[in-house]
Amino acid sequence: MSPEEAISLLKRTQEALKLEGNLRLYKICSNSCQTLSAFNKIYLAKDLRDLDFDHSNLPLQRSLGVCWDLHTDSFTFRVNIDEKPYTRRGVLPVVNGLYDPLGFATPVTIGGKLLFRQAMVEPVEWDQPLPDDFHSNFISWRETVTYLEGVNIPRTYCFPTSTKGSPIDLFVFSDASEKAIAVVAYLRTVDEDGRSNLGFVMGKTKVAPKRNHTIPSLELHVYAAVMDEEVFETVLGELEFELDRVTLFTDRLQ
């Protein structure tokens, strides 16, 4: 969407909300200074109102719980891990404290979920200290979470202009182990020189069940292949353009 299209859409939305429900649309933010400049500053997000758009870098914004760096137009993380008691009750909010709806951080967050399942096996109450042999693993995992602040994921799928008109393929991969199940989806186009360009769409993980499933059953009809289909349906419902081909992969079938 061009800045002109964004400005037109926002202004028409403002007018419709005002006429239909006497509502005011504000806290507007954009990675385009041209778009921001088109609105009275009272309608902008609070920390954008005092900026000189010609000379200031646009700051980090939170959009639906996700950190959006307007300057680089990418998603990132701001990690704030408070000191909690070393108990089940204290560990749980740390493990669940990172909001990641698109699954950017799943390679990290799944480690915390596995650790918490380990903590649930320990013969202690919710507010009793966990064993010392669990502590070093938990501290090591918690440090890896802080490294996410150096991760930046482009907001757009970053397809070069040379790929315009190229078929758009969706690939969804799933895999399973005795510990966890994971699914990831990518979009692919091919440019004029035959180079593939990939865009991350969505990732999802879950802890594998404790029951005695074989790896093939986890990968196929029990969990991984089902998650494969769920992610495909989610992506298909959200994308606003047509796909030329969709391929779902597991270790056992294609």
XYZ file of N, CA and C in Angstrom:
762
model
N 0.839 -1.186 0.000
C 0.000 0.000 0.000
C 0.883 1.248 0.000
N 0.602 2.171 -0.894
C 1.381 3.409 -0.979
C 0.947 4.367 0.127
N 1.786 5.383 0.455
C 1.374 6.378 1.454
C 0.050 7.046 1.091
N -0.137 7.350 -0.181
C -1.386 7.988 -0.601
C -2.592 7.089 -0.321
N -2.450 5.806 -0.607
C -3.545 4.866 -0.348
C -3.814 4.737 1.148
N -2.739 4.710 1.952
C -2.902 4.606 3.400
C -3.607 5.839 3.969
N -3.209 7.013 3.505
C -3.831 8.252 3.972
C -5.318 8.263 3.622
N -5.631 7.899 2.391
C -7.021 7.872 1.952
C -7.844 6.895 2.782
N -7.303 5.707 3.021
C -8.023 4.688 3.789
C -8.265 5.161 5.221
N -7.244 5.720 5.856
C -7.390 6.167 7.242
C -8.384 7.311 7.359
N -8.328 8.256 6.442
C -9.246 9.396 6.520
C -10.683 8.970 6.249
N -10.872 8.052 5.324
C -12.228 7.559 5.072
C -12.756 6.771 6.274
N -11.852 6.032 6.923
C -12.246 5.283 8.117
C -12.598 6.230 9.252
N -11.790 7.277 9.434
C -12.099 8.280 10.454
C -13.473 8.894 10.237
N -13.751 9.256 9.005
C -15.021 9.901 8.697
C -16.197 8.954 8.923
N -16.038 7.702 8.510
C -17.123 6.730 8.673
C -17.404 6.471 10.155
N -16.353 6.337 10.966
C -16.541 6.104 12.397
C -17.213 7.292 13.070
N -16.836 8.485 12.620
C -17.423 9.687 13.207
C -18.906 9.798 12.873
N -19.273 9.496 11.623
C -20.659 9.634 11.197
C -21.546 8.525 11.743
N -21.031 7.296 11.747
C -21.854 6.150 12.108
C -21.954 5.936 13.616
N -20.855 6.228 14.335
C -20.890 5.927 15.763
C -20.337 7.008 16.661
N -20.062 8.176 16.080
C -19.473 9.272 16.847
C -18.203 8.808 17.561
N -17.396 8.036 16.854
C -16.138 7.509 17.396
C -14.960 8.237 16.767
N -13.876 8.340 17.525
C -12.685 9.016 17.031
C -11.553 8.004 16.856
N -11.015 7.912 15.655
C -9.881 7.040 15.376
C -8.600 7.831 15.597
N -7.807 7.395 16.566
C -6.551 8.089 16.821
C -5.490 7.068 17.225
N -4.369 7.540 17.783
C -3.187 6.720 18.050
C -2.671 6.086 16.755
N -2.719 6.850 15.680
C -2.249 6.376 14.382
C -0.723 6.299 14.381
N -0.170 5.242 13.821
C 1.273 5.150 13.609
C 1.533 4.503 12.261
N 2.671 4.825 11.680
C 3.034 4.323 10.359
C 4.547 4.387 10.218
N 5.084 3.570 9.339
C 6.513 3.663 9.038
C 6.787 4.722 7.964
N 5.734 5.382 7.501
C 5.858 6.416 6.464
C 5.668 7.798 7.079
N 6.701 8.628 7.019
C 6.593 10.006 7.513
C 5.559 10.796 6.714
N 5.439 10.486 5.430
C 4.442 11.162 4.602
C 3.030 10.893 5.114
N 2.779 9.652 5.497
C 1.468 9.296 6.036
C 1.209 10.007 7.359
N 2.193 10.004 8.243
C 2.028 10.637 9.551
C 1.806 12.138 9.415
N 2.508 12.760 8.486
C 2.410 14.212 8.316
C 1.047 14.649 7.803
N 0.275 13.726 7.275
C -1.021 14.077 6.697
C -2.104 14.241 7.763
N -1.772 13.953 9.039
C -2.779 14.001 10.089
C -2.385 14.993 11.172
N -3.392 15.610 11.772
C -3.157 16.446 12.944
C -2.489 15.593 14.020
N -1.500 16.155 14.699
C -0.708 15.358 15.635
C -1.505 14.827 16.813
N -2.672 15.394 17.084
C -3.483 14.864 18.178
C -4.015 13.473 17.852
N -4.021 13.111 16.562
C -4.507 11.799 16.163
C -3.392 10.750 16.104
N -2.148 11.150 16.337
C -1.027 10.217 16.244
C -0.786 9.521 17.582
N -0.022 8.427 17.534
C 0.392 7.758 18.766
C 1.151 8.742 19.652
N 1.058 8.567 20.937
C 1.532 9.562 21.899
C 2.977 9.964 21.684
N 3.877 9.004 21.468
C 5.297 9.340 21.344
C 5.693 9.758 19.928
N 4.703 9.953 19.051
C 4.975 10.488 17.710
C 4.570 11.960 17.572
N 3.837 12.461 18.554
C 3.235 13.785 18.409
C 4.251 14.927 18.425
N 5.368 14.748 19.104
C 6.345 15.838 19.236
C 7.545 15.679 18.314
N 7.479 14.757 17.375
C 8.617 14.505 16.497
C 8.623 15.428 15.294
N 9.824 15.747 14.840
C 10.014 16.408 13.554
C 10.281 15.309 12.539
N 9.309 15.006 11.724
C 9.420 13.851 10.837
C 10.518 13.995 9.785
N 10.989 15.205 9.568
C 12.057 15.414 8.592
C 13.437 15.132 9.174
N 13.552 15.118 10.507
C 14.879 14.986 11.117
C 14.956 13.931 12.219
N 13.861 13.365 12.616
C 13.869 12.401 13.722
C 13.614 10.989 13.216
N 14.301 10.021 13.850
C 14.011 8.623 13.562
C 12.721 8.222 14.257
N 11.918 7.448 13.589
C 10.661 7.005 14.171
C 10.943 5.951 15.244
N 10.282 6.041 16.384
C 10.581 5.144 17.506
C 9.869 3.811 17.405
N 10.226 2.937 18.330
C 9.594 1.627 18.438
C 8.155 1.788 18.901
N 7.260 1.018 18.290
C 5.857 1.031 18.678
C 5.421 -0.382 19.044
N 4.393 -0.449 19.868
C 3.781 -1.741 20.168
C 2.432 -1.804 19.467
N 2.274 -2.827 18.656
C 1.029 -3.001 17.921
C 0.455 -4.368 18.265
N -0.661 -4.360 19.005
C -1.294 -5.602 19.449
C -0.308 -6.499 20.182
N 0.552 -5.885 20.996
C 1.505 -6.629 21.795
C 2.798 -6.957 21.094
N 2.897 -6.663 19.810
C 4.116 -6.949 19.039
C 4.912 -5.665 18.879
N 6.234 -5.745 19.035
C 7.096 -4.578 18.891
C 7.381 -4.331 17.414
N 7.093 -3.118 16.967
C 7.270 -2.729 15.562
C 8.247 -1.570 15.514
N 9.401 -1.790 14.906
C 10.400 -0.741 14.730
C 10.047 0.028 13.463
N 9.504 1.234 13.628
C 9.056 2.007 12.472
C 10.216 2.426 11.580
N 11.378 2.658 12.188
C 12.530 3.142 11.416
C 13.010 2.089 10.411
N 13.059 0.834 10.834
C 13.514 -0.246 9.952
C 12.355 -1.032 9.356
N 11.111 -0.706 9.771
C 9.912 -1.422 9.336
C 10.070 -2.924 9.565
N 10.404 -3.280 10.800
C 10.588 -4.686 11.143
C 10.028 -4.952 12.533
N 9.725 -6.214 12.780
C 9.277 -6.636 14.103
C 10.492 -7.034 14.938
N 10.425 -6.756 16.216
C 11.513 -7.119 17.108
C 10.936 -7.423 18.486
N 11.806 -7.620 19.455
C 11.374 -7.985 20.802
C 12.015 -7.059 21.821
N 11.268 -6.765 22.851
C 11.802 -6.097 24.033
C 11.512 -6.999 25.217
N 12.560 -7.542 25.775
C 12.429 -8.567 26.800
C 12.615 -7.937 28.172
N 11.662 -8.129 29.036
C 11.736 -7.632 30.407
C 11.420 -8.782 31.349
N 12.462 -9.402 31.866
C 12.294 -10.558 32.732
C 12.487 -10.127 34.183
N 11.409 -10.065 34.915
C 11.479 -9.707 36.330
C 11.964 -10.906 37.139
N 12.634 -10.608 38.241
C 13.060 -11.661 39.139
C 11.842 -12.260 39.829
N 11.696 -13.543 39.694
C 10.566 -14.244 40.298
C 11.089 -15.318 41.254
N 10.276 -15.734 42.206
C 10.690 -16.836 43.089
C 10.990 -18.084 42.270
N 11.979 -18.834 42.735
C 12.382 -20.031 42.007
C 11.458 -21.188 42.402
N 10.210 -21.061 41.957
C 9.170 -22.046 42.219
C 8.376 -22.264 40.937
N 7.486 -23.218 40.947
C 6.623 -23.407 39.773
C 5.842 -22.127 39.473
N 5.296 -21.511 40.519
C 4.497 -20.307 40.330
C 5.352 -19.162 39.794
N 6.619 -19.106 40.161
C 7.503 -18.053 39.683
C 8.026 -18.300 38.277
N 8.246 -19.567 37.934
C 8.780 -19.922 36.612
C 7.723 -19.749 35.525
N 6.467 -20.056 35.825
C 5.405 -20.037 34.813
C 5.258 -18.681 34.112
N 5.187 -17.527 34.831
C 5.045 -16.256 34.111
C 6.268 -15.888 33.282
N 7.444 -16.392 33.644
C 8.636 -16.149 32.841
C 8.542 -16.905 31.519
N 8.105 -18.156 31.600
C 7.971 -18.988 30.400
C 6.904 -18.424 29.464
N 5.816 -17.894 30.025
C 4.703 -17.391 29.213
C 4.748 -15.888 29.002
N 5.856 -15.259 29.364
C 5.900 -13.798 29.361
C 6.178 -13.146 28.026
N 6.475 -13.920 27.001
C 6.803 -13.350 25.692
C 5.626 -13.535 24.743
N 5.065 -12.410 24.295
C 3.928 -12.473 23.367
C 4.467 -12.611 21.951
N 4.111 -13.718 21.289
C 4.696 -14.029 19.979
C 3.648 -14.714 19.103
N 2.628 -13.966 18.644
C 1.511 -14.601 17.935
C 1.884 -15.235 16.601
N 2.935 -14.738 15.939
C 3.305 -15.287 14.630
C 4.405 -16.349 14.722
N 4.902 -16.591 15.916
C 5.871 -17.674 16.081
C 7.287 -17.325 15.690
N 7.660 -16.043 15.718
C 9.035 -15.663 15.395
C 10.037 -16.297 16.368
N 9.647 -16.388 17.628
C 10.585 -16.810 18.677
C 10.376 -18.246 19.124
N 9.622 -19.025 18.378
C 9.316 -20.384 18.831
C 10.552 -21.264 19.071
N 11.671 -21.105 18.322
C 12.835 -21.925 18.659
C 13.350 -21.671 20.077
N 13.045 -20.487 20.626
C 13.458 -20.161 21.991
C 12.364 -20.509 22.993
N 11.133 -20.112 22.705
C 10.062 -20.298 23.682
C 9.742 -21.764 23.942
N 9.948 -22.630 22.958
C 9.661 -24.040 23.183
C 10.587 -24.613 24.246
N 11.798 -24.086 24.359
C 12.714 -24.545 25.404
C 12.173 -24.260 26.789
N 11.550 -23.082 26.966
C 10.953 -22.753 28.249
C 9.784 -23.655 28.583
N 8.975 -23.987 27.576
C 7.836 -24.871 27.819
C 8.294 -26.266 28.236
N 9.373 -26.733 27.623
C 9.908 -28.046 27.991
C 10.455 -28.031 29.415
N 11.099 -26.932 29.786
C 11.609 -26.822 31.147
C 10.475 -26.801 32.164
N 9.398 -26.108 31.829
C 8.285 -26.050 32.769
C 7.632 -27.426 32.923
N 7.558 -28.168 31.834
C 7.010 -29.524 31.973
C 7.896 -30.361 32.892
N 9.212 -30.157 32.778
C 10.131 -30.854 33.683
C 9.871 -30.445 35.135
N 9.609 -29.130 35.326
C 9.340 -28.645 36.684
C 8.061 -29.259 37.249
N 7.089 -29.537 36.402
C 5.831 -30.101 36.864
C 5.991 -31.547 37.334
N 7.062 -32.196 36.891
C 7.303 -33.581 37.296
C 7.908 -33.644 38.692
N 8.604 -32.576 39.105
C 9.290 -32.569 40.395
C 8.276 -32.682 41.542
N 8.606 -33.463 42.569
C 7.670 -33.673 43.693
C 7.675 -32.508 44.684
N 7.270 -31.323 44.209
C 7.203 -30.145 45.072
C 5.874 -29.445 44.843
N 5.471 -28.619 45.800
C 4.266 -27.829 45.664
C 4.558 -26.575 44.832
N 3.509 -25.822 44.477
C 3.654 -24.666 43.591
C 4.548 -23.579 44.179
N 4.557 -23.430 45.481
C 5.339 -22.352 46.099
C 6.563 -22.855 46.841
N 6.936 -24.102 46.603
C 8.170 -24.634 47.176
C 9.309 -24.492 46.168
N 10.547 -24.245 46.630
C 11.685 -24.115 45.711
C 11.883 -25.370 44.871
N 12.223 -25.172 43.598
C 12.520 -26.294 42.716
C 13.923 -26.816 42.990
N 14.234 -28.041 42.591
C 15.566 -28.610 42.843
C 16.679 -27.814 42.166
N 17.876 -27.861 42.743
C 19.010 -27.092 42.225
C 19.437 -27.555 40.842
N 19.306 -28.845 40.523
C 19.768 -29.324 39.212
C 18.912 -28.769 38.064
N 17.699 -28.307 38.363
C 16.858 -27.665 37.359
C 17.238 -26.204 37.172
N 17.823 -25.606 38.203
C 18.058 -24.163 38.217
C 19.022 -23.724 37.123
N 20.122 -24.427 36.931
C 21.124 -24.014 35.940
C 20.553 -24.054 34.529
N 19.729 -25.047 34.227
C 19.097 -25.120 32.909
C 18.125 -23.968 32.701
N 17.393 -23.610 33.749
C 16.434 -22.514 33.656
C 17.154 -21.180 33.451
N 18.233 -20.950 34.191
C 18.988 -19.706 34.054
C 19.585 -19.599 32.654
N 20.106 -20.720 32.139
C 20.690 -20.718 30.794
C 19.626 -20.387 29.750
N 18.439 -20.972 29.873
C 17.373 -20.676 28.917
C 16.946 -19.216 29.024
N 16.826 -18.704 30.231
C 16.383 -17.322 30.426
C 17.362 -16.341 29.784
N 18.637 -16.663 29.774
C 19.617 -15.800 29.107
C 19.432 -15.807 27.596
N 19.069 -16.949 27.032
C 18.856 -17.001 25.579
C 17.673 -16.134 25.166
N 16.684 -15.984 26.052
C 15.527 -15.146 25.736
C 15.956 -13.698 25.533
N 16.918 -13.220 26.312
C 17.362 -11.825 26.187
C 18.021 -11.562 24.839
N 18.566 -12.595 24.195
C 19.194 -12.413 22.882
C 18.178 -12.052 21.809
N 16.903 -12.270 22.066
C 15.879 -11.939 21.077
C 15.823 -10.449 20.780
N 16.356 -9.611 21.672
C 16.345 -8.173 21.427
C 17.216 -7.803 20.222
N 18.087 -8.699 19.798
C 18.906 -8.455 18.622
C 18.297 -9.007 17.344
N 17.099 -9.563 17.435
C 16.435 -10.165 16.275
C 15.486 -9.149 15.644
N 15.559 -9.014 14.319
C 14.651 -8.146 13.575
C 14.073 -8.933 12.397
N 12.763 -8.959 12.308
C 12.089 -9.691 11.244
C 11.356 -8.694 10.353
N 11.681 -8.629 9.077
C 10.998 -7.669 8.193
C 9.484 -7.821 8.265
N 8.792 -6.695 8.334
C 7.325 -6.739 8.402
C 6.735 -7.279 7.107
N 7.294 -6.850 5.971
C 6.817 -7.343 4.682
C 7.555 -8.626 4.327
N 7.084 -9.294 3.296
C 7.724 -10.541 2.900
C 8.974 -10.309 2.064
N 9.299 -9.035 1.782
C 10.572 -8.655 1.156
C 10.794 -9.322 -0.188
N 9.767 -9.369 -1.012
C 9.948 -9.878 -2.359
C 10.437 -8.739 -3.246
N 11.579 -8.905 -3.927
C 12.098 -7.838 -4.798
C 11.111 -7.496 -5.906
N 11.229 -6.290 -6.421
C 10.339 -5.861 -7.511
C 10.511 -6.735 -8.740
N 11.680 -7.359 -8.863
C 11.922 -8.208 -10.029
C 11.118 -9.498 -9.987
N 10.433 -9.761 -8.836
C 9.620 -10.976 -8.746
C 8.153 -10.705 -9.051
N 7.808 -9.451 -9.367
C 6.415 -9.140 -9.678
C 5.946 -9.953 -10.881
N 4.802 -10.579 -10.731
C 4.299 -11.446 -11.788
C 4.739 -12.885 -11.631
N 5.696 -13.126 -10.707
C 6.155 -14.489 -10.466
C 5.101 -15.258 -9.683
N 4.959 -16.559 -9.938
C 4.050 -17.369 -9.124
C 4.444 -17.295 -7.645
N 3.453 -17.293 -6.756
C 3.695 -17.259 -5.318
C 3.324 -18.620 -4.741
N 4.316 -19.287 -4.158
C 4.118 -20.615 -3.587
C 4.154 -20.540 -2.068
N 3.336 -21.344 -1.422
C 3.355 -21.480 0.026
C 3.862 -22.869 0.386
N 4.891 -22.921 1.231
C 5.437 -24.185 1.711
C 5.253 -24.251 3.226
N 4.676 -25.341 3.704
C 4.457 -25.543 5.137
C 5.162 -26.832 5.544
N 6.115 -26.704 6.467
C 6.913 -27.840 6.918
C 6.536 -28.201 8.348
N 6.459 -29.490 8.640
C 6.201 -29.937 10.009
C 7.167 -31.048 10.371
N 7.453 -31.147 11.653
C 8.337 -32.199 12.139
C 7.994 -32.467 13.599
N 8.412 -33.615 14.090
C 8.123 -33.988 15.468
C 9.279 -34.791 16.040
N 9.440 -34.677 17.339
C 10.401 -35.490 18.073
C 9.725 -35.966 19.348
N 10.458 -36.655 20.191
C 9.883 -37.101 21.454
C 9.595 -35.932 22.384
N 10.241 -34.773 22.135
C 10.079 -33.630 23.020
C 9.072 -32.603 22.495
N 9.091 -32.321 21.200
C 8.292 -31.210 20.690
C 7.844 -31.460 19.253
N 6.839 -30.661 18.842
C 6.296 -30.689 17.486
C 6.356 -29.264 16.946
N 6.734 -29.105 15.684
C 6.906 -27.758 15.125
C 6.404 -27.698 13.694
N 5.894 -26.509 13.341
C 5.433 -26.231 11.984
C 5.915 -24.844 11.605
N 6.330 -24.662 10.357
C 6.730 -23.338 9.875
C 6.269 -23.173 8.436
N 5.852 -21.949 8.090
C 5.338 -21.671 6.745
C 6.146 -20.553 6.096
N 6.440 -20.719 4.807
C 7.181 -19.728 4.027
C 6.464 -19.466 2.711
N 6.592 -18.231 2.229
C 6.197 -17.892 0.871
C 7.438 -17.838 -0.003
N 7.295 -18.230 -1.256
C 8.444 -18.187 -2.180
C 8.037 -17.600 -3.519
N 8.888 -16.704 -4.018
C 8.798 -16.249 -5.412
C 10.162 -16.457 -6.057
N 10.202 -16.353 -7.377
C 11.453 -16.508 -8.115
C 11.670 -15.264 -8.959
N 12.866 -14.648 -8.854
C 13.106 -13.406 -9.597
C 13.529 -13.704 -11.035
N 13.840 -12.644 -11.780
C 14.143 -12.784 -13.206
C 15.398 -13.616 -13.464
N 16.298 -13.664 -12.451
C 17.539 -14.432 -12.601
C 17.410 -15.858 -12.097
N 16.211 -16.252 -11.724
C 15.995 -17.619 -11.260
C 16.293 -17.835 -9.792
N 16.562 -16.755 -9.034
C 16.846 -16.886 -7.605
C 15.543 -16.929 -6.801
N 15.485 -17.834 -5.842
C 14.309 -17.932 -4.981
C 14.374 -16.884 -3.880
N 13.235 -16.316 -3.555
C 13.125 -15.343 -2.475
C 12.079 -15.848 -1.496
N 12.497 -16.010 -0.233
C 11.631 -16.585 0.775
C 11.179 -15.532 1.775
N 9.938 -15.647 2.225
C 9.400 -14.782 3.265
C 8.772 -15.623 4.358
N 9.226 -15.418 5.603
C 8.660 -16.145 6.741
C 7.230 -15.676 6.974
N 6.312 -16.627 7.137
C 4.912 -16.284 7.342
C 4.482 -16.566 8.780
N 4.731 -17.778 9.246
C 4.218 -18.162 10.559
C 4.928 -19.407 11.059
N 5.126 -19.481 12.365
C 5.670 -20.679 12.989
C 4.819 -21.076 14.177
N 4.868 -22.343 14.528
C 4.074 -22.823 15.667
C 4.742 -24.053 16.259
N 4.771 -24.113 17.588
C 5.328 -25.280 18.266
C 4.424 -25.693 19.413
N 4.585 -26.922 19.836
C 3.920 -27.389 21.047
C 4.732 -28.537 21.629
N 4.613 -28.709 22.921
C 5.305 -29.802 23.604
C 4.640 -31.119 23.223
N 5.454 -32.113 22.910
C 4.904 -33.421 22.536
C 4.233 -34.076 23.742
N 3.190 -34.852 23.519
C 2.506 -35.515 24.638
C 3.401 -36.554 25.300
N 3.112 -36.816 26.563
C 3.924 -37.780 27.317
C 3.579 -39.220 26.967
N 2.410 -39.415 26.412
C 1.999 -40.779 26.099
C 2.951 -41.418 25.094
N 2.955 -42.708 25.053
C 3.947 -43.457 24.281
C 3.592 -43.522 22.800
N 3.662 -42.364 22.137
C 3.471 -42.334 20.694
C 4.805 -42.599 20.006
N 4.751 -43.256 18.855
C 5.952 -43.409 18.044
C 6.208 -42.102 17.288
N 7.435 -41.920 16.821
C 7.751 -40.717 16.052
C 6.910 -40.647 14.773
N 6.742 -41.754 14.018
C 5.881 -41.663 12.828
C 4.459 -41.218 13.150
N 3.895 -41.695 14.261
C 2.521 -41.287 14.591
C 2.468 -39.827 14.998
N 3.504 -39.342 15.672
C 3.550 -37.918 16.026
C 3.649 -37.058 14.775
N 4.391 -37.542 13.777
C 4.608 -36.749 12.572
C 3.417 -36.786 11.627
N 2.632 -37.835 11.698
C 1.545 -37.981 10.721
C 0.186 -37.673 11.322
N -0.605 -38.679 11.543
C -2.024 -38.469 11.826
C -2.299 -37.953 13.228
N -1.344 -38.006 14.139
C -1.641 -37.616 15.513
C -1.473 -36.123 15.737
N -0.311 -35.547 15.390
C -0.083 -34.153 15.752
C 0.516 -33.303 14.636
N 1.732 -33.613 14.164
C 2.448 -32.706 13.274
C 1.676 -32.412 11.992
N 1.174 -33.439 11.344
C 0.442 -33.228 10.091
C -0.846 -32.449 10.334
N -1.468 -32.653 11.503
C -2.671 -31.892 11.838
C -2.325 -30.415 12.027
N -1.228 -30.127 12.733
C -0.772 -28.739 12.887
C -0.413 -28.140 11.541
N 0.187 -28.944 10.669
C 0.509 -28.519 9.307
C -0.743 -27.958 8.625
N -1.815 -28.723 8.696
C -3.073 -28.329 8.064
C -3.664 -27.091 8.748
N -3.571 -27.016 10.071
C -4.117 -25.869 10.803
C -3.398 -24.576 10.412
N -2.071 -24.633 10.326
C -1.301 -23.442 9.941
C -1.637 -23.044 8.512
N -1.753 -24.024 7.620
C -2.127 -23.729 6.232
C -3.472 -23.015 6.173
N -4.461 -23.500 6.903
C -5.791 -22.891 6.886
C -5.744 -21.472 7.450
N -4.948 -21.263 8.501
C -4.814 -19.929 9.086
C -4.193 -18.957 8.099
N -3.093 -19.371 7.483
C -2.396 -18.513 6.526
C -3.286 -18.211 5.330
N -3.970 -19.221 4.817
C -4.831 -19.046 3.649
C -5.949 -18.048 3.943
N -6.446 -18.061 5.190
C -7.513 -17.152 5.542
C -7.067 -15.720 5.747
N -5.771 -15.499 5.962
C -5.268 -14.162 6.261
C -4.606 -13.467 5.069
N -4.015 -14.222 4.172
C -3.334 -13.606 3.035
C -4.336 -12.948 2.100
N -3.968 -11.792 1.572
C -4.881 -11.032 0.720
C -4.536 -11.168 -0.764
N -3.758 -12.168 -1.100
C -3.454 -12.416 -2.513
C -3.553 -13.915 -2.770
N -3.692 -14.264 -4.027
C -3.881 -15.666 -4.387
C -2.543 -16.392 -4.459
N -2.568 -17.645 -4.041
C -1.390 -18.498 -4.110
C -1.482 -19.372 -5.360
N -0.318 -19.593 -5.984
C -0.300 -20.433 -7.177
C -0.139 -21.910 -6.828
N 0.556 -22.161 -5.705
C 0.750 -23.560 -5.306
C 0.956 -23.623 -3.803
N 0.411 -24.657 -3.194
C 0.596 -24.907 -1.766
C 1.129 -26.318 -1.596
N 2.209 -26.465 -0.831
C 2.793 -27.780 -0.585
C 3.008 -27.951 0.911
N 2.491 -29.052 1.448
C 2.678 -29.385 2.859
C 3.681 -30.526 2.963
N 4.668 -30.370 3.846
C 5.723 -31.366 3.982
C 5.760 -31.940 5.399
N 6.009 -33.250 5.482
C 6.452 -33.888 6.728
C 7.580 -34.831 6.367
N 8.168 -35.459 7.370
C 9.217 -36.433 7.096
C 8.652 -37.679 6.427
N 7.349 -37.875 6.533
C 6.774 -39.129 6.081
C 6.032 -39.046 4.769
N 5.583 -37.833 4.410
C 4.863 -37.726 3.150
C 4.903 -36.291 2.673
N 4.524 -36.092 1.437
C 4.425 -34.757 0.835
C 3.094 -34.629 0.131
